[in-house]
Every structure is written in structure tokens, then in C-alpha cells.
């Protein structure tokens, strides 16, 4: 059966323009993968409600305002027979970093320069390319990928 996943992510910048990433150890095997804070929209929840909840759980920060849709991506993972649709929103926040992930997957939350982001997200084109484009001034684009390591199409 084909799986459809709706994901939201927050682009949170500090005063120096660094981007907040969280380190995920989903399999609890010590293999940390970095992403923007965010996650799956749960049944009965709007995308914006999920964004606020996920940021709080993964970082301890409180979303003050959701400013705009930064970009959207679609990943068709034929190997896993699943489609992921992800929306990244620029948001402002308050509070101190204090991750309290109820799932226990988040092992780190900290701010990175765009150059460090490129290293942390290397190999995950659907995570890296739209974010770097956005940080470079592009907004509202849609990206389509046929896999997590495959080249994509930008509209």
C-alpha cells in the first residue's frame, strides 16, 4: 500500500542569520541526520498547528509568528512506495533551546551558518537545495524529487 506523508518544517534564524537544525537519531543507532525542526502532520491537526507543536517538542522554542511559506517539496520514493509532501515556513520564535522530543529522536538542536548547513545536509538534496535557495533570496518555489539522493526539478 502506498504511503502519503505530509510534513511541515520551520526555518528559524538567529540574529546572526544562522539556521536552526535538529539532529535526529530515528533508529537510535547513533546515525544522526540533520533537518529543519518539524515533522509529520497528525490526523485532526492543521499544518500550522503541527508546525507549532513540532518546533516546541524538538527545540523547546515557542513560535511567535508564522511569517510565510518559504517553499514546498515533493519526494516520490519509489523504493519505499511513498510520497512525501513537505512545506517549509519561515517563522519567528522566542525562548531558549531545550529539546523535549517525546519520541526521543532529537539528540541536538543548534544554529548553523549556511556553509555549515551545506555540510550537515549534504547527500539529502530535497533538504539542502530548497533551503540554500531560500537563504539566497528565493521564495515560494516548488521542488519535485524522485528520491532523497536524486536531482530534482524546481518551479
mmCIF file with all atom_site columns, C-alpha atoms in Angstrom:
data_model
loop_
_atom_site.group_PDB
_atom_site.id
_atom_site.type_symbol
_atom_site.label_atom_id
_atom_site.label_alt_id
_atom_site.label_comp_id
_atom_site.label_asym_id
_atom_site.label_entity_id
_atom_site.label_seq_id
_atom_site.pdbx_PDB_ins_code
_atom_site.Cartn_x
_atom_site.Cartn_y
_atom_site.Cartn_z
_atom_site.occupancy
_atom_site.B_iso_or_equiv
_atom_site.pdbx_formal_charge
_atom_site.auth_seq_id
_atom_site.auth_comp_id
_atom_site.auth_asym_id
_atom_site.auth_atom_id
_atom_site.pdbx_PDB_model_num
ATOM 1   C CA . UNK A 1 1   ? 0.000  0.000  0.000   1.00 0.00 ? 1   UNK A CA 1
ATOM 2   C CA . UNK A 1 2   ? 1.293  3.432  -0.953  1.00 0.00 ? 2   UNK A CA 1
ATOM 3   C CA . UNK A 1 3   ? 2.079  5.771  1.922   1.00 0.00 ? 3   UNK A CA 1
ATOM 4   C CA . UNK A 1 4   ? 1.328  9.510  1.720   1.00 0.00 ? 4   UNK A CA 1
ATOM 5   C CA . UNK A 1 5   ? 3.165  11.727 4.237   1.00 0.00 ? 5   UNK A CA 1
ATOM 6   C CA . UNK A 1 6   ? 2.514  15.406 4.939   1.00 0.00 ? 6   UNK A CA 1
ATOM 7   C CA . UNK A 1 7   ? 5.431  17.140 6.666   1.00 0.00 ? 7   UNK A CA 1
ATOM 8   C CA . UNK A 1 8   ? 5.987  20.679 7.929   1.00 0.00 ? 8   UNK A CA 1
ATOM 9   C CA . UNK A 1 9   ? 9.293  22.337 8.800   1.00 0.00 ? 9   UNK A CA 1
ATOM 10  C CA . UNK A 1 10  ? 10.281 25.671 10.321  1.00 0.00 ? 10  UNK A CA 1
ATOM 11  C CA . UNK A 1 11  ? 13.044 27.960 9.132   1.00 0.00 ? 11  UNK A CA 1
ATOM 12  C CA . UNK A 1 12  ? 14.230 29.698 12.300  1.00 0.00 ? 12  UNK A CA 1
ATOM 13  C CA . UNK A 1 13  ? 17.118 32.153 12.044  1.00 0.00 ? 13  UNK A CA 1
ATOM 14  C CA . UNK A 1 14  ? 19.076 33.716 14.875  1.00 0.00 ? 14  UNK A CA 1
ATOM 15  C CA . UNK A 1 15  ? 20.331 37.323 14.915  1.00 0.00 ? 15  UNK A CA 1
ATOM 16  C CA . UNK A 1 16  ? 23.484 36.309 13.048  1.00 0.00 ? 16  UNK A CA 1
ATOM 17  C CA . UNK A 1 17  ? 21.447 34.728 10.230  1.00 0.00 ? 17  UNK A CA 1
ATOM 18  C CA . UNK A 1 18  ? 22.308 31.176 11.253  1.00 0.00 ? 18  UNK A CA 1
ATOM 19  C CA . UNK A 1 19  ? 19.745 28.408 10.661  1.00 0.00 ? 19  UNK A CA 1
ATOM 20  C CA . UNK A 1 20  ? 18.406 26.151 13.390  1.00 0.00 ? 20  UNK A CA 1
ATOM 21  C CA . UNK A 1 21  ? 18.852 22.450 12.606  1.00 0.00 ? 21  UNK A CA 1
ATOM 22  C CA . UNK A 1 22  ? 17.984 19.475 14.766  1.00 0.00 ? 22  UNK A CA 1
ATOM 23  C CA . UNK A 1 23  ? 19.958 16.244 14.862  1.00 0.00 ? 23  UNK A CA 1
ATOM 24  C CA . UNK A 1 24  ? 17.683 13.209 14.511  1.00 0.00 ? 24  UNK A CA 1
ATOM 25  C CA . UNK A 1 25  ? 18.664 9.673  15.509  1.00 0.00 ? 25  UNK A CA 1
ATOM 26  C CA . UNK A 1 26  ? 15.473 7.957  14.275  1.00 0.00 ? 26  UNK A CA 1
ATOM 27  C CA . UNK A 1 27  ? 16.767 4.423  14.548  1.00 0.00 ? 27  UNK A CA 1
ATOM 28  C CA . UNK A 1 28  ? 18.587 5.128  17.816  1.00 0.00 ? 28  UNK A CA 1
ATOM 29  C CA . UNK A 1 29  ? 21.700 3.637  16.225  1.00 0.00 ? 29  UNK A CA 1
ATOM 30  C CA . UNK A 1 30  ? 23.946 6.679  16.567  1.00 0.00 ? 30  UNK A CA 1
ATOM 31  C CA . UNK A 1 31  ? 23.399 7.700  12.928  1.00 0.00 ? 31  UNK A CA 1
ATOM 32  C CA . UNK A 1 32  ? 22.368 11.349 13.298  1.00 0.00 ? 32  UNK A CA 1
ATOM 33  C CA . UNK A 1 33  ? 20.735 13.118 10.336  1.00 0.00 ? 33  UNK A CA 1
ATOM 34  C CA . UNK A 1 34  ? 20.144 16.866 10.463  1.00 0.00 ? 34  UNK A CA 1
ATOM 35  C CA . UNK A 1 35  ? 16.904 18.531 9.380   1.00 0.00 ? 35  UNK A CA 1
ATOM 36  C CA . UNK A 1 36  ? 14.948 21.691 9.967   1.00 0.00 ? 36  UNK A CA 1
ATOM 37  C CA . UNK A 1 37  ? 12.759 21.344 13.061  1.00 0.00 ? 37  UNK A CA 1
ATOM 38  C CA . UNK A 1 38  ? 9.417  19.862 12.056  1.00 0.00 ? 38  UNK A CA 1
ATOM 39  C CA . UNK A 1 39  ? 7.622  16.631 11.407  1.00 0.00 ? 39  UNK A CA 1
ATOM 40  C CA . UNK A 1 40  ? 4.515  14.832 10.283  1.00 0.00 ? 40  UNK A CA 1
ATOM 41  C CA . UNK A 1 41  ? 1.102  16.447 10.434  1.00 0.00 ? 41  UNK A CA 1
ATOM 42  C CA . UNK A 1 42  ? -1.020 14.234 12.675  1.00 0.00 ? 42  UNK A CA 1
ATOM 43  C CA . UNK A 1 43  ? -4.676 13.329 11.977  1.00 0.00 ? 43  UNK A CA 1
ATOM 44  C CA . UNK A 1 44  ? -7.028 16.144 13.011  1.00 0.00 ? 44  UNK A CA 1
ATOM 45  C CA . UNK A 1 45  ? -4.214 18.701 13.036  1.00 0.00 ? 45  UNK A CA 1
ATOM 46  C CA . UNK A 1 46  ? -3.657 21.555 10.584  1.00 0.00 ? 46  UNK A CA 1
ATOM 47  C CA . UNK A 1 47  ? -0.226 22.051 9.051   1.00 0.00 ? 47  UNK A CA 1
ATOM 48  C CA . UNK A 1 48  ? 0.280  25.241 11.066  1.00 0.00 ? 48  UNK A CA 1
ATOM 49  C CA . UNK A 1 49  ? -0.746 23.545 14.333  1.00 0.00 ? 49  UNK A CA 1
ATOM 50  C CA . UNK A 1 50  ? 1.727  20.760 13.585  1.00 0.00 ? 50  UNK A CA 1
ATOM 51  C CA . UNK A 1 51  ? 4.481  23.291 12.910  1.00 0.00 ? 51  UNK A CA 1
ATOM 52  C CA . UNK A 1 52  ? 3.991  24.991 16.288  1.00 0.00 ? 52  UNK A CA 1
ATOM 53  C CA . UNK A 1 53  ? 3.838  21.621 18.101  1.00 0.00 ? 53  UNK A CA 1
ATOM 54  C CA . UNK A 1 54  ? 6.899  20.167 16.381  1.00 0.00 ? 54  UNK A CA 1
ATOM 55  C CA . UNK A 1 55  ? 9.049  23.258 16.976  1.00 0.00 ? 55  UNK A CA 1
ATOM 56  C CA . UNK A 1 56  ? 8.140  23.189 20.671  1.00 0.00 ? 56  UNK A CA 1
ATOM 57  C CA . UNK A 1 57  ? 8.843  19.449 21.026  1.00 0.00 ? 57  UNK A CA 1
ATOM 58  C CA . UNK A 1 58  ? 12.083 19.389 19.042  1.00 0.00 ? 58  UNK A CA 1
ATOM 59  C CA . UNK A 1 59  ? 13.640 22.666 20.210  1.00 0.00 ? 59  UNK A CA 1
ATOM 60  C CA . UNK A 1 60  ? 11.815 23.963 23.284  1.00 0.00 ? 60  UNK A CA 1
ATOM 61  C CA . UNK A 1 61  ? 11.188 27.235 21.426  1.00 0.00 ? 61  UNK A CA 1
ATOM 62  C CA . UNK A 1 62  ? 7.774  28.850 21.067  1.00 0.00 ? 62  UNK A CA 1
ATOM 63  C CA . UNK A 1 63  ? 6.671  30.017 17.615  1.00 0.00 ? 63  UNK A CA 1
ATOM 64  C CA . UNK A 1 64  ? 5.646  33.685 17.854  1.00 0.00 ? 64  UNK A CA 1
ATOM 65  C CA . UNK A 1 65  ? 4.548  34.093 14.245  1.00 0.00 ? 65  UNK A CA 1
ATOM 66  C CA . UNK A 1 66  ? 4.493  32.106 11.035  1.00 0.00 ? 66  UNK A CA 1
ATOM 67  C CA . UNK A 1 67  ? 5.648  34.662 8.511   1.00 0.00 ? 67  UNK A CA 1
ATOM 68  C CA . UNK A 1 68  ? 5.285  32.956 5.121   1.00 0.00 ? 68  UNK A CA 1
ATOM 69  C CA . UNK A 1 69  ? 5.559  29.741 3.141   1.00 0.00 ? 69  UNK A CA 1
ATOM 70  C CA . UNK A 1 70  ? 9.213  29.547 2.133   1.00 0.00 ? 70  UNK A CA 1
ATOM 71  C CA . UNK A 1 71  ? 8.952  26.564 -0.258  1.00 0.00 ? 71  UNK A CA 1
ATOM 72  C CA . UNK A 1 72  ? 7.331  23.181 -0.792  1.00 0.00 ? 72  UNK A CA 1
ATOM 73  C CA . UNK A 1 73  ? 8.890  19.896 -1.860  1.00 0.00 ? 73  UNK A CA 1
ATOM 74  C CA . UNK A 1 74  ? 7.575  16.572 -3.101  1.00 0.00 ? 74  UNK A CA 1
ATOM 75  C CA . UNK A 1 75  ? 9.629  13.405 -2.900  1.00 0.00 ? 75  UNK A CA 1
ATOM 76  C CA . UNK A 1 76  ? 8.449  10.291 -4.730  1.00 0.00 ? 76  UNK A CA 1
ATOM 77  C CA . UNK A 1 77  ? 10.356 7.469  -3.062  1.00 0.00 ? 77  UNK A CA 1
ATOM 78  C CA . UNK A 1 78  ? 9.581  4.519  -5.339  1.00 0.00 ? 78  UNK A CA 1
ATOM 79  C CA . UNK A 1 79  ? 11.845 2.240  -3.339  1.00 0.00 ? 79  UNK A CA 1
ATOM 80  C CA . UNK A 1 80  ? 9.677  2.709  -0.219  1.00 0.00 ? 80  UNK A CA 1
ATOM 81  C CA . UNK A 1 81  ? 6.463  3.213  -2.225  1.00 0.00 ? 81  UNK A CA 1
ATOM 82  C CA . UNK A 1 82  ? 5.763  6.527  -0.522  1.00 0.00 ? 82  UNK A CA 1
ATOM 83  C CA . UNK A 1 83  ? 5.171  10.152 -1.377  1.00 0.00 ? 83  UNK A CA 1
ATOM 84  C CA . UNK A 1 84  ? 6.243  12.938 0.950   1.00 0.00 ? 84  UNK A CA 1
ATOM 85  C CA . UNK A 1 85  ? 4.910  16.452 0.579   1.00 0.00 ? 85  UNK A CA 1
ATOM 86  C CA . UNK A 1 86  ? 6.778  18.920 2.801   1.00 0.00 ? 86  UNK A CA 1
ATOM 87  C CA . UNK A 1 87  ? 6.183  22.614 3.372   1.00 0.00 ? 87  UNK A CA 1
ATOM 88  C CA . UNK A 1 88  ? 8.799  24.865 4.956   1.00 0.00 ? 88  UNK A CA 1
ATOM 89  C CA . UNK A 1 89  ? 7.623  28.025 6.702   1.00 0.00 ? 89  UNK A CA 1
ATOM 90  C CA . UNK A 1 90  ? 9.682  30.994 7.885   1.00 0.00 ? 90  UNK A CA 1
ATOM 91  C CA . UNK A 1 91  ? 8.771  31.681 11.500  1.00 0.00 ? 91  UNK A CA 1
ATOM 92  C CA . UNK A 1 92  ? 9.842  33.893 14.379  1.00 0.00 ? 92  UNK A CA 1
ATOM 93  C CA . UNK A 1 93  ? 10.324 32.428 17.836  1.00 0.00 ? 93  UNK A CA 1
ATOM 94  C CA . UNK A 1 94  ? 11.050 33.117 21.472  1.00 0.00 ? 94  UNK A CA 1
ATOM 95  C CA . UNK A 1 95  ? 12.555 31.152 24.321  1.00 0.00 ? 95  UNK A CA 1
ATOM 96  C CA . UNK A 1 96  ? 15.682 29.103 24.885  1.00 0.00 ? 96  UNK A CA 1
ATOM 97  C CA . UNK A 1 97  ? 16.784 25.940 23.123  1.00 0.00 ? 97  UNK A CA 1
ATOM 98  C CA . UNK A 1 98  ? 15.668 22.994 25.250  1.00 0.00 ? 98  UNK A CA 1
ATOM 99  C CA . UNK A 1 99  ? 14.623 19.986 23.126  1.00 0.00 ? 99  UNK A CA 1
ATOM 100 C CA . UNK A 1 100 ? 11.983 17.748 24.723  1.00 0.00 ? 100 UNK A CA 1
ATOM 101 C CA . UNK A 1 101 ? 11.157 15.352 21.920  1.00 0.00 ? 101 UNK A CA 1
ATOM 102 C CA . UNK A 1 102 ? 8.587  12.872 23.272  1.00 0.00 ? 102 UNK A CA 1
ATOM 103 C CA . UNK A 1 103 ? 9.767  10.322 20.685  1.00 0.00 ? 103 UNK A CA 1
ATOM 104 C CA . UNK A 1 104 ? 13.370 10.558 21.893  1.00 0.00 ? 104 UNK A CA 1
ATOM 105 C CA . UNK A 1 105 ? 14.825 11.055 18.400  1.00 0.00 ? 105 UNK A CA 1
ATOM 106 C CA . UNK A 1 106 ? 16.276 14.563 18.766  1.00 0.00 ? 106 UNK A CA 1
ATOM 107 C CA . UNK A 1 107 ? 19.835 14.493 20.065  1.00 0.00 ? 107 UNK A CA 1
ATOM 108 C CA . UNK A 1 108 ? 20.855 18.078 19.259  1.00 0.00 ? 108 UNK A CA 1
ATOM 109 C CA . UNK A 1 109 ? 19.358 21.445 18.324  1.00 0.00 ? 109 UNK A CA 1
ATOM 110 C CA . UNK A 1 110 ? 21.642 24.309 17.349  1.00 0.00 ? 110 UNK A CA 1
ATOM 111 C CA . UNK A 1 111 ? 22.204 27.115 14.882  1.00 0.00 ? 111 UNK A CA 1
ATOM 112 C CA . UNK A 1 112 ? 24.487 26.688 11.855  1.00 0.00 ? 112 UNK A CA 1
ATOM 113 C CA . UNK A 1 113 ? 25.887 29.081 9.246   1.00 0.00 ? 113 UNK A CA 1
ATOM 114 C CA . UNK A 1 114 ? 24.723 28.476 5.651   1.00 0.00 ? 114 UNK A CA 1
ATOM 115 C CA . UNK A 1 115 ? 28.142 26.942 4.933   1.00 0.00 ? 115 UNK A CA 1
ATOM 116 C CA . UNK A 1 116 ? 27.752 24.530 7.848   1.00 0.00 ? 116 UNK A CA 1
ATOM 117 C CA . UNK A 1 117 ? 24.192 23.743 6.713   1.00 0.00 ? 117 UNK A CA 1
ATOM 118 C CA . UNK A 1 118 ? 25.584 22.686 3.320   1.00 0.00 ? 118 UNK A CA 1
ATOM 119 C CA . UNK A 1 119 ? 27.862 20.187 5.076   1.00 0.00 ? 119 UNK A CA 1
ATOM 120 C CA . UNK A 1 120 ? 25.230 18.888 7.533   1.00 0.00 ? 120 UNK A CA 1
ATOM 121 C CA . UNK A 1 121 ? 22.614 18.327 4.806   1.00 0.00 ? 121 UNK A CA 1
ATOM 122 C CA . UNK A 1 122 ? 24.980 17.029 2.107   1.00 0.00 ? 122 UNK A CA 1
ATOM 123 C CA . UNK A 1 123 ? 23.603 13.943 0.387   1.00 0.00 ? 123 UNK A CA 1
ATOM 124 C CA . UNK A 1 124 ? 19.974 14.902 1.067   1.00 0.00 ? 124 UNK A CA 1
ATOM 125 C CA . UNK A 1 125 ? 19.165 17.101 -1.912  1.00 0.00 ? 125 UNK A CA 1
ATOM 126 C CA . UNK A 1 126 ? 15.473 17.661 -1.065  1.00 0.00 ? 126 UNK A CA 1
ATOM 127 C CA . UNK A 1 127 ? 16.540 19.058 2.315   1.00 0.00 ? 127 UNK A CA 1
ATOM 128 C CA . UNK A 1 128 ? 19.562 21.039 1.120   1.00 0.00 ? 128 UNK A CA 1
ATOM 129 C CA . UNK A 1 129 ? 18.760 22.602 -2.251  1.00 0.00 ? 129 UNK A CA 1
ATOM 130 C CA . UNK A 1 130 ? 15.479 24.367 -1.376  1.00 0.00 ? 130 UNK A CA 1
ATOM 131 C CA . UNK A 1 131 ? 16.890 25.698 1.903   1.00 0.00 ? 131 UNK A CA 1
ATOM 132 C CA . UNK A 1 132 ? 20.031 27.121 0.292   1.00 0.00 ? 132 UNK A CA 1
ATOM 133 C CA . UNK A 1 133 ? 17.915 28.686 -2.479  1.00 0.00 ? 133 UNK A CA 1
ATOM 134 C CA . UNK A 1 134 ? 15.662 30.248 0.162   1.00 0.00 ? 134 UNK A CA 1
ATOM 135 C CA . UNK A 1 135 ? 18.630 31.583 2.152   1.00 0.00 ? 135 UNK A CA 1
ATOM 136 C CA . UNK A 1 136 ? 19.882 33.045 -1.136  1.00 0.00 ? 136 UNK A CA 1
ATOM 137 C CA . UNK A 1 137 ? 16.672 35.065 -1.515  1.00 0.00 ? 137 UNK A CA 1
ATOM 138 C CA . UNK A 1 138 ? 14.302 32.765 -3.420  1.00 0.00 ? 138 UNK A CA 1
ATOM 139 C CA . UNK A 1 139 ? 10.777 32.296 -2.045  1.00 0.00 ? 139 UNK A CA 1
ATOM 140 C CA . UNK A 1 140 ? 7.673  30.322 -2.831  1.00 0.00 ? 140 UNK A CA 1
ATOM 141 C CA . UNK A 1 141 ? 9.258  27.717 -5.092  1.00 0.00 ? 141 UNK A CA 1
ATOM 142 C CA . UNK A 1 142 ? 8.115  24.139 -5.549  1.00 0.00 ? 142 UNK A CA 1
ATOM 143 C CA . UNK A 1 143 ? 10.660 21.313 -5.797  1.00 0.00 ? 143 UNK A CA 1
ATOM 144 C CA . UNK A 1 144 ? 9.987  17.770 -7.063  1.00 0.00 ? 144 UNK A CA 1
ATOM 145 C CA . UNK A 1 145 ? 12.359 14.829 -6.490  1.00 0.00 ? 145 UNK A CA 1
ATOM 146 C CA . UNK A 1 146 ? 12.219 11.152 -7.460  1.00 0.00 ? 146 UNK A CA 1
ATOM 147 C CA . UNK A 1 147 ? 14.270 10.100 -4.422  1.00 0.00 ? 147 UNK A CA 1
ATOM 148 C CA . UNK A 1 148 ? 16.168 11.518 -1.469  1.00 0.00 ? 148 UNK A CA 1
ATOM 149 C CA . UNK A 1 149 ? 19.514 11.497 -3.279  1.00 0.00 ? 149 UNK A CA 1
ATOM 150 C CA . UNK A 1 150 ? 18.254 12.256 -6.790  1.00 0.00 ? 150 UNK A CA 1
ATOM 151 C CA . UNK A 1 151 ? 18.345 15.522 -8.737  1.00 0.00 ? 151 UNK A CA 1
ATOM 152 C CA . UNK A 1 152 ? 15.131 17.490 -8.603  1.00 0.00 ? 152 UNK A CA 1
ATOM 153 C CA . UNK A 1 153 ? 13.077 19.926 -10.612 1.00 0.00 ? 153 UNK A CA 1
ATOM 154 C CA . UNK A 1 154 ? 12.488 23.472 -9.395  1.00 0.00 ? 154 UNK A CA 1
ATOM 155 C CA . UNK A 1 155 ? 9.487  25.543 -10.439 1.00 0.00 ? 155 UNK A CA 1
#
